[in-house]
Coordinates of C-alpha atoms in Angstrom, one line a residue:
M171 CA -31.2 40.1 -111.7
E172 CA -34.1 41.1 -109.5
L173 CA -34.9 37.5 -108.7
D174 CA -31.3 37.0 -107.8
W175 CA -31.7 39.9 -105.2
Q176 CA -34.8 38.3 -103.7
S177 CA -33.2 34.8 -103.3
R178 CA -32.5 33.4 -99.9
I179 CA -29.2 31.4 -99.0
I180 CA -31.3 28.1 -98.4
N181 CA -34.8 27.3 -99.3
Q182 CA -37.3 26.7 -96.4
N183 CA -40.7 25.3 -97.2
K184 CA -42.8 27.1 -94.6
F185 CA -46.6 26.0 -94.3
R186 CA -48.0 29.4 -94.8
P187 CA -51.4 29.1 -96.7
N188 CA -52.6 32.1 -98.4
D189 CA -49.5 34.1 -97.3
N190 CA -49.5 37.1 -99.6
R191 CA -46.5 38.9 -98.3
S192 CA -43.6 39.9 -100.5
A193 CA -40.1 38.7 -99.9
W194 CA -39.3 42.1 -98.3
Q195 CA -42.2 42.1 -96.1
V196 CA -41.2 38.6 -94.9
D197 CA -37.7 40.0 -94.0
R198 CA -39.4 42.8 -91.9
S199 CA -41.5 40.4 -90.0
R200 CA -38.5 38.1 -89.1
I201 CA -36.5 41.1 -87.8
I202 CA -39.4 42.4 -85.7
H203 CA -39.8 38.9 -84.2
A204 CA -36.4 38.3 -83.4
A205 CA -34.9 38.1 -80.0
A206 CA -32.0 40.3 -81.1
F207 CA -34.4 43.0 -81.9
R208 CA -36.3 42.8 -78.6
R209 CA -33.1 43.1 -76.7
L210 CA -32.6 46.7 -78.1
Q211 CA -35.3 47.8 -75.5
A212 CA -32.7 47.1 -73.0
K213 CA -29.7 48.9 -74.2
T214 CA -29.7 52.7 -74.1
Q215 CA -28.9 54.7 -77.0
I216 CA -26.8 57.3 -75.0
M217 CA -25.0 55.6 -71.9
G218 CA -25.7 57.4 -68.5
I219 CA -29.1 59.2 -69.4
G220 CA -31.3 56.4 -68.3
L221 CA -32.4 58.1 -65.2
N222 CA -36.0 58.6 -66.1
D223 CA -38.6 57.0 -68.6
F224 CA -38.1 59.7 -71.2
H225 CA -34.7 58.5 -72.3
R226 CA -34.3 56.9 -75.8
T227 CA -33.4 53.3 -75.9
R228 CA -31.5 51.6 -79.1
L229 CA -35.2 50.2 -79.7
T230 CA -37.0 53.6 -79.7
H231 CA -34.1 54.9 -81.7
S232 CA -34.4 52.2 -84.3
L233 CA -38.0 53.1 -84.8
E234 CA -37.2 56.7 -85.3
V235 CA -34.6 55.8 -87.8
S236 CA -37.1 53.6 -89.5
Q237 CA -39.7 56.5 -89.6
I238 CA -37.1 59.0 -91.0
G239 CA -35.9 56.4 -93.6
S240 CA -39.4 55.8 -94.8
G241 CA -39.8 59.8 -95.2
L242 CA -36.4 59.9 -97.1
L243 CA -37.6 57.1 -99.3
R244 CA -41.0 58.9 -100.1
H245 CA -39.1 62.2 -100.9
L246 CA -36.5 60.7 -103.2
E247 CA -39.2 58.7 -105.1
K248 CA -41.2 61.9 -105.7
Q249 CA -38.2 63.8 -106.6
H250 CA -36.9 61.2 -109.0
P251 CA -40.0 59.5 -110.5
D252 CA -38.1 57.8 -113.4
F253 CA -35.5 56.2 -111.2
T254 CA -36.4 52.6 -110.8
H255 CA -33.8 51.2 -108.7
F256 CA -35.0 52.5 -105.0
P257 CA -35.4 49.8 -102.4
D258 CA -38.9 48.4 -101.5
P259 CA -40.3 50.3 -98.5
S260 CA -40.5 47.1 -96.4
L261 CA -37.0 46.4 -97.3
L262 CA -35.8 50.0 -96.0
E263 CA -37.8 49.6 -92.8
T264 CA -36.2 46.2 -92.2
L265 CA -32.5 47.8 -92.5
C266 CA -33.7 50.7 -90.3
L267 CA -35.3 48.6 -87.7
A268 CA -32.3 46.3 -87.3
H269 CA -29.2 48.6 -88.0
D270 CA -28.2 48.6 -84.3
I271 CA -28.8 44.9 -83.2
G272 CA -25.2 44.1 -83.4
H273 CA -24.3 46.6 -80.9
P274 CA -22.9 45.1 -77.6
P275 CA -23.7 46.0 -74.2
Y276 CA -22.4 49.2 -72.6
G277 CA -22.3 51.0 -76.0
H278 CA -18.8 52.0 -77.3
G279 CA -17.2 50.8 -74.0
G280 CA -18.4 47.3 -74.7
E281 CA -17.5 47.6 -78.5
I282 CA -13.9 48.6 -77.6
A283 CA -13.6 45.8 -75.1
L284 CA -14.6 43.1 -77.4
N285 CA -12.5 44.4 -80.0
Y286 CA -9.5 44.3 -77.8
M287 CA -10.2 40.9 -76.7
M288 CA -10.6 39.9 -80.2
R289 CA -7.5 41.6 -81.5
E290 CA -5.8 38.3 -82.6
H291 CA -9.0 36.7 -83.7
G292 CA -10.6 38.9 -86.3
G293 CA -11.7 42.0 -84.2
F294 CA -15.1 43.2 -83.2
E295 CA -17.3 45.8 -84.7
G296 CA -21.1 46.6 -84.1
N297 CA -22.1 46.7 -87.9
A298 CA -20.1 43.4 -88.7
Q299 CA -22.0 41.9 -85.8
T300 CA -25.2 42.9 -87.1
L301 CA -24.7 41.2 -90.3
R302 CA -23.6 38.1 -88.1
I303 CA -26.6 38.0 -86.3
V304 CA -29.1 38.2 -89.1
S305 CA -27.1 35.8 -91.4
R306 CA -25.7 33.3 -89.0
L307 CA -26.7 33.6 -85.3
E308 CA -30.6 34.1 -84.9
P309 CA -32.0 30.6 -84.6
Y310 CA -34.6 30.9 -87.3
S311 CA -32.8 28.6 -89.6
D312 CA -30.2 25.9 -89.2
G313 CA -27.0 28.1 -89.4
H314 CA -28.2 31.0 -91.6
G315 CA -29.9 33.2 -89.2
M316 CA -32.9 34.8 -90.2
N317 CA -32.5 33.5 -93.9
L318 CA -33.1 37.0 -95.4
T319 CA -33.1 38.0 -99.0
R320 CA -29.8 38.8 -100.7
R321 CA -30.5 42.4 -101.1
T322 CA -31.6 43.0 -97.7
L323 CA -28.3 41.4 -96.5
L324 CA -26.4 43.6 -98.8
G325 CA -28.1 46.7 -97.4
F326 CA -26.7 45.9 -93.9
I327 CA -23.2 46.0 -95.2
K328 CA -22.1 49.6 -94.4
Y329 CA -18.4 48.5 -94.8
P330 CA -17.9 45.8 -97.6
A331 CA -14.3 44.8 -96.6
F332 CA -12.7 42.5 -93.9
I333 CA -11.4 43.9 -90.8
N334 CA -8.3 41.9 -91.2
D335 CA -7.5 44.0 -94.3
L336 CA -8.7 47.4 -92.7
W337 CA -7.1 47.2 -89.4
H338 CA -3.6 47.1 -90.7
T339 CA -1.5 48.1 -87.6
I340 CA -2.8 46.4 -84.5
P341 CA -1.4 48.2 -81.4
R342 CA 0.4 46.3 -78.7
H343 CA -0.8 46.5 -75.1
D344 CA 1.7 46.8 -72.2
P345 CA 0.7 43.9 -69.8
Q346 CA 2.2 46.1 -67.1
R347 CA -0.6 48.7 -67.5
A348 CA -3.9 47.8 -65.7
F349 CA -6.2 49.1 -68.2
I350 CA -6.3 49.6 -71.9
K351 CA -6.4 53.0 -73.6
A352 CA -9.7 53.2 -75.6
D353 CA -8.6 55.2 -78.5
D354 CA -5.8 52.4 -79.4
W355 CA -8.8 49.9 -79.7
R356 CA -11.5 51.6 -81.6
P357 CA -12.5 49.1 -84.4
A358 CA -11.8 49.1 -87.9
K359 CA -15.1 49.2 -89.6
G360 CA -15.6 46.0 -91.7
L361 CA -16.8 42.5 -91.6
Y362 CA -15.3 39.3 -90.1
K363 CA -13.3 36.9 -92.1
D364 CA -15.4 34.2 -90.3
D365 CA -18.4 35.4 -92.2
K366 CA -16.8 35.1 -95.9
A367 CA -18.8 32.4 -97.1
T368 CA -21.9 34.6 -96.5
F369 CA -20.4 37.8 -98.0
D370 CA -19.3 35.9 -101.1
W371 CA -22.9 34.6 -101.5
I372 CA -24.4 38.2 -101.1
L373 CA -22.0 39.5 -103.8
A374 CA -22.5 36.5 -106.2
P375 CA -24.8 38.5 -108.6
L376 CA -22.1 41.2 -108.9
S377 CA -19.5 41.3 -111.7
D378 CA -16.0 40.7 -110.6
A379 CA -15.0 44.3 -111.5
D380 CA -17.9 45.6 -109.3
K381 CA -16.9 43.4 -106.4
Q382 CA -13.4 44.8 -106.5
R383 CA -14.7 48.2 -106.7
L384 CA -17.0 47.7 -103.8
G385 CA -14.3 46.7 -101.5
D386 CA -12.1 49.7 -102.4
F387 CA -10.8 51.4 -99.2
K388 CA -8.4 54.3 -98.0
A389 CA -6.4 55.0 -94.8
V390 CA -8.0 57.1 -92.2
D391 CA -5.1 57.0 -89.7
E392 CA -1.9 54.8 -88.8
F393 CA -4.1 52.2 -87.5
R394 CA -7.0 51.7 -89.9
S395 CA -8.6 52.1 -93.4
K396 CA -12.2 52.7 -94.3
T397 CA -14.3 51.6 -97.1
R398 CA -15.6 54.0 -99.6
F399 CA -18.7 52.5 -101.0
K400 CA -21.9 50.9 -100.2
S401 CA -25.3 49.9 -101.7
L402 CA -28.0 52.6 -102.2
D403 CA -30.1 51.0 -99.5
A404 CA -27.3 51.0 -97.1
A405 CA -26.6 54.9 -97.9
I406 CA -30.4 55.9 -97.1
M407 CA -30.4 53.8 -94.0
E408 CA -27.2 55.5 -93.0
L409 CA -28.5 59.0 -93.6
A410 CA -31.6 58.3 -91.6
D411 CA -29.5 57.1 -88.8
D412 CA -27.3 60.1 -88.8
I413 CA -30.3 62.4 -88.9
A414 CA -31.9 60.6 -85.8
Y415 CA -28.5 60.9 -84.0
A416 CA -27.9 64.5 -84.7
V417 CA -31.6 65.6 -84.0
H418 CA -33.4 63.1 -81.8
D419 CA -30.5 62.5 -79.7
L420 CA -30.0 66.3 -79.3
E421 CA -33.7 66.7 -78.1
D422 CA -33.2 63.8 -75.7
A423 CA -30.0 65.3 -74.3
I424 CA -32.0 68.8 -73.8
A425 CA -34.9 67.3 -72.2
T426 CA -32.9 65.4 -69.7
E427 CA -30.8 68.5 -69.0
Q428 CA -27.5 66.7 -70.1
I429 CA -26.8 69.7 -72.3
T430 CA -27.5 73.3 -71.1
L431 CA -28.2 76.4 -72.7
K432 CA -24.7 77.5 -71.7
E433 CA -23.1 74.8 -73.4
W434 CA -25.0 75.3 -76.4
Q435 CA -24.1 79.0 -76.5
N436 CA -20.4 78.2 -75.7
H437 CA -19.9 75.4 -78.1
A438 CA -22.7 75.0 -80.5
L439 CA -23.6 78.3 -81.7
P440 CA -19.9 79.3 -82.6
A441 CA -19.6 76.3 -85.0
L442 CA -23.1 77.0 -86.4
E443 CA -21.8 80.5 -87.3
F444 CA -19.6 78.9 -89.9
V445 CA -22.6 77.0 -91.4
Q446 CA -24.2 78.6 -94.6
C447 CA -27.8 77.6 -94.4
E448 CA -30.7 79.5 -95.0
W449 CA -33.0 77.9 -92.5
L450 CA -30.8 78.8 -89.8
D451 CA -31.2 82.4 -90.3
D452 CA -34.8 82.5 -89.7
S453 CA -35.3 79.4 -87.4
N454 CA -34.9 81.1 -83.9
L455 CA -33.3 77.6 -83.1
T456 CA -31.9 78.4 -79.7
E457 CA -34.9 80.0 -78.4
R458 CA -37.3 77.2 -79.5
L459 CA -34.9 74.6 -78.2
F460 CA -34.0 75.9 -74.7
L461 CA -36.4 78.9 -73.8
G462 CA -39.6 77.9 -75.2
S463 CA -42.4 75.4 -74.3
E464 CA -41.8 71.6 -74.9
A465 CA -44.3 71.9 -77.9
Q466 CA -41.9 74.5 -79.3
R467 CA -39.1 72.2 -79.0
K468 CA -40.8 69.4 -80.5
D469 CA -41.7 71.7 -83.4
V470 CA -38.3 72.8 -84.2
I471 CA -37.0 69.2 -83.9
G472 CA -39.5 68.1 -86.4
E473 CA -38.6 71.1 -88.8
L474 CA -34.8 70.0 -88.5
V475 CA -35.8 66.3 -89.5
N476 CA -37.9 67.5 -92.4
L477 CA -35.3 70.0 -93.5
F478 CA -32.8 67.2 -93.8
I479 CA -35.2 64.7 -95.6
T480 CA -36.4 67.4 -98.2
Q481 CA -32.9 68.4 -99.2
S482 CA -31.6 64.8 -99.9
S483 CA -31.2 63.8 -103.7
I484 CA -29.9 60.8 -105.5
A485 CA -26.3 61.0 -107.0
H486 CA -23.8 59.0 -108.6
T487 CA -21.0 57.5 -106.8
E488 CA -17.5 58.6 -107.3
L489 CA -16.8 55.3 -109.3
E490 CA -18.7 53.9 -112.0
F491 CA -20.4 50.6 -111.1
E492 CA -22.2 48.1 -113.4
N493 CA -24.8 47.4 -110.8
P494 CA -27.3 50.3 -110.4
I495 CA -28.0 49.4 -106.7
L496 CA -24.1 50.4 -106.2
N497 CA -23.9 53.1 -108.8
Y498 CA -26.1 55.7 -106.8
T499 CA -26.2 57.0 -103.3
V500 CA -28.0 59.7 -101.4
E501 CA -26.6 63.0 -100.5
L502 CA -27.4 66.4 -98.9
P503 CA -26.2 69.7 -100.3
H504 CA -22.8 70.8 -98.8
S505 CA -24.5 73.4 -96.4
Y506 CA -26.9 71.0 -95.0
Q507 CA -24.4 68.2 -94.8
H508 CA -22.2 70.7 -92.9
L509 CA -25.3 71.4 -90.6
L510 CA -25.8 67.8 -89.9
E511 CA -22.2 67.2 -89.2
T512 CA -21.9 70.2 -86.9
L513 CA -25.0 68.9 -84.8
K514 CA -23.5 65.5 -84.7
S515 CA -20.0 66.8 -83.7
F516 CA -21.7 68.9 -80.9
I517 CA -23.5 65.8 -79.5
Y518 CA -20.4 63.6 -79.8
Q519 CA -18.1 66.2 -78.0
R520 CA -20.2 67.5 -75.4
L521 CA -22.3 64.6 -74.5
I522 CA -20.8 61.3 -75.5
R523 CA -17.2 62.5 -74.7
A524 CA -18.2 64.1 -71.6
S525 CA -16.1 62.7 -68.7
H526 CA -19.1 61.4 -66.7
M527 CA -20.3 59.6 -69.7
Q528 CA -16.7 58.1 -70.4
Q529 CA -16.6 57.0 -66.7
I530 CA -19.8 55.0 -67.3
E531 CA -18.2 53.6 -70.6
F532 CA -15.0 52.8 -68.9
K533 CA -16.8 50.8 -66.2
G534 CA -18.7 48.7 -68.9
Q535 CA -15.4 48.3 -70.9
K536 CA -13.7 46.9 -67.7
L537 CA -16.7 44.7 -67.0
I538 CA -16.8 43.2 -70.6
I539 CA -13.0 42.5 -70.6
E540 CA -13.4 40.6 -67.2
L541 CA -16.3 38.5 -68.5
F542 CA -14.5 37.8 -71.6
E543 CA -11.4 36.5 -69.7
A544 CA -13.4 34.4 -67.5
F545 CA -15.3 32.7 -70.1
A546 CA -12.2 32.2 -72.3
C547 CA -10.5 30.6 -69.2
E548 CA -13.1 27.9 -68.6
P549 CA -15.5 28.1 -71.4
L550 CA -17.1 24.6 -71.2
R551 CA -17.5 25.3 -67.4
L552 CA -19.0 28.7 -67.3
L553 CA -20.7 29.1 -70.8
P554 CA -24.6 28.2 -70.7
E555 CA -25.3 24.8 -72.3
T556 CA -26.4 26.0 -75.7
T557 CA -23.4 28.1 -76.2
A558 CA -21.0 25.6 -74.7
N559 CA -22.2 23.1 -77.6
V560 CA -21.5 25.8 -80.3
F561 CA -18.0 26.1 -78.5
R562 CA -17.4 22.5 -78.7
Q563 CA -18.3 22.3 -82.4
A564 CA -16.0 25.3 -83.1
Q565 CA -13.2 23.3 -81.3
Q566 CA -13.9 20.2 -83.3
R567 CA -13.6 21.9 -86.9
N568 CA -10.6 24.1 -85.6
G569 CA -12.7 27.1 -85.9
N570 CA -12.6 30.6 -84.1
T571 CA -13.6 29.7 -80.5
H572 CA -13.1 33.2 -79.3
R573 CA -15.8 34.3 -81.8
V574 CA -18.2 32.0 -80.0
I575 CA -17.5 33.9 -76.6
C576 CA -17.7 37.2 -78.5
D577 CA -20.9 36.3 -79.8
Y578 CA -22.4 35.4 -76.6
L579 CA -21.3 38.5 -74.8
S580 CA -22.0 41.0 -77.4
G581 CA -25.8 39.5 -77.4
M582 CA -26.2 40.6 -73.8
T583 CA -28.2 43.4 -72.7
D584 CA -26.5 46.0 -70.3
E585 CA -28.3 44.6 -67.2
Y586 CA -27.8 41.0 -68.1
A587 CA -23.9 41.5 -68.5
F588 CA -24.0 43.3 -65.0
K589 CA -25.8 40.5 -63.4
T590 CA -23.5 37.8 -65.0
H591 CA -20.4 39.8 -63.6
Q592 CA -21.9 40.0 -60.2
R593 CA -22.4 36.2 -60.1
L594 CA -18.9 35.7 -61.2
F595 CA -17.2 38.4 -59.2
S596 CA -19.0 39.9 -56.4
S597 CA -19.0 38.5 -53.1
N598 CA -22.4 39.8 -52.2
S599 CA -24.1 38.3 -55.1

């Protein structure tokens, strides 16, 4: 079984004399040297705060997620010394480093735009695009992306069902309205039917019963459903991502003065009063975040990260799986999970959803829609030669040509998308 998880979809005979790396270390190397990974340095973690050299990009965010993920794994291994199903440290680093490479330019604005344009062609979602990049698009192999190990690919799958099944009510857009409404087009979180062959190969070692359980989902609103389960590796990576988002993005927002003491007092402190957490009682959180020195702020940020890491533990999933990688997850005690969710909600409501941030996302959303419409109108004329060839191949086999355009646009950095739009639409270009 372990050898099945280390296998790759194709055998590549690479000439690497005396290469003593493990399969997981090879995967990590391939991520670090991938163009899609390097592009993260040109995508901001939070739109609109890139006015100085302090702000976090998606690359630095991913490095922090990797650091936190490594800390989580060390803690869990120490806490559960007899548990034998933890991911290899290099495997977990790979997941954390690459978890965001599927995110398009202009953050959620770009994601909503691409999902709208792909509404009749399988949808778009950043996590689904991550799997597609590592397993199909990166040109390391002939059509199989980075040709990563099976367990690594499983770890990238946070939502193991198809968007076509999860997005059960697709809204209708009134063509008389000039712009789309973002909330209507937030993606269902799942995988593309275009990647079914890859998904089937990843799940091949599992029993039919585990495959069925893994794809279980429940409705979250009138439009979308959400999957309930993921692998242990994906769960550890997701918790590390949540901690980085809640804590380090908060640090960014305070340092760049996007969030003020007054906002914190008016919106965060009332919510924190409902959090039953011993650490909060003696932390002097507000004073150290806003009124002390930068060193004090760094110190309390470090304490928060350490708090969440050291409170984590392994737990059984709600359903019983035959495969141990699926049968366990990582969790926080209720009080600490409540604290984490409160911090995440504060960042989302007071920063991400702030009007000036949403105006930037709206602009990016409109820009991506216009780019997609232009390339869809004259693909073989406007697409670069390599992408045009992929488009022709998709045409010849009656494939999803819209997915080719979507892949091209989603791989752009913010700046490259802007310059492409300028070339196509600006009279001053």
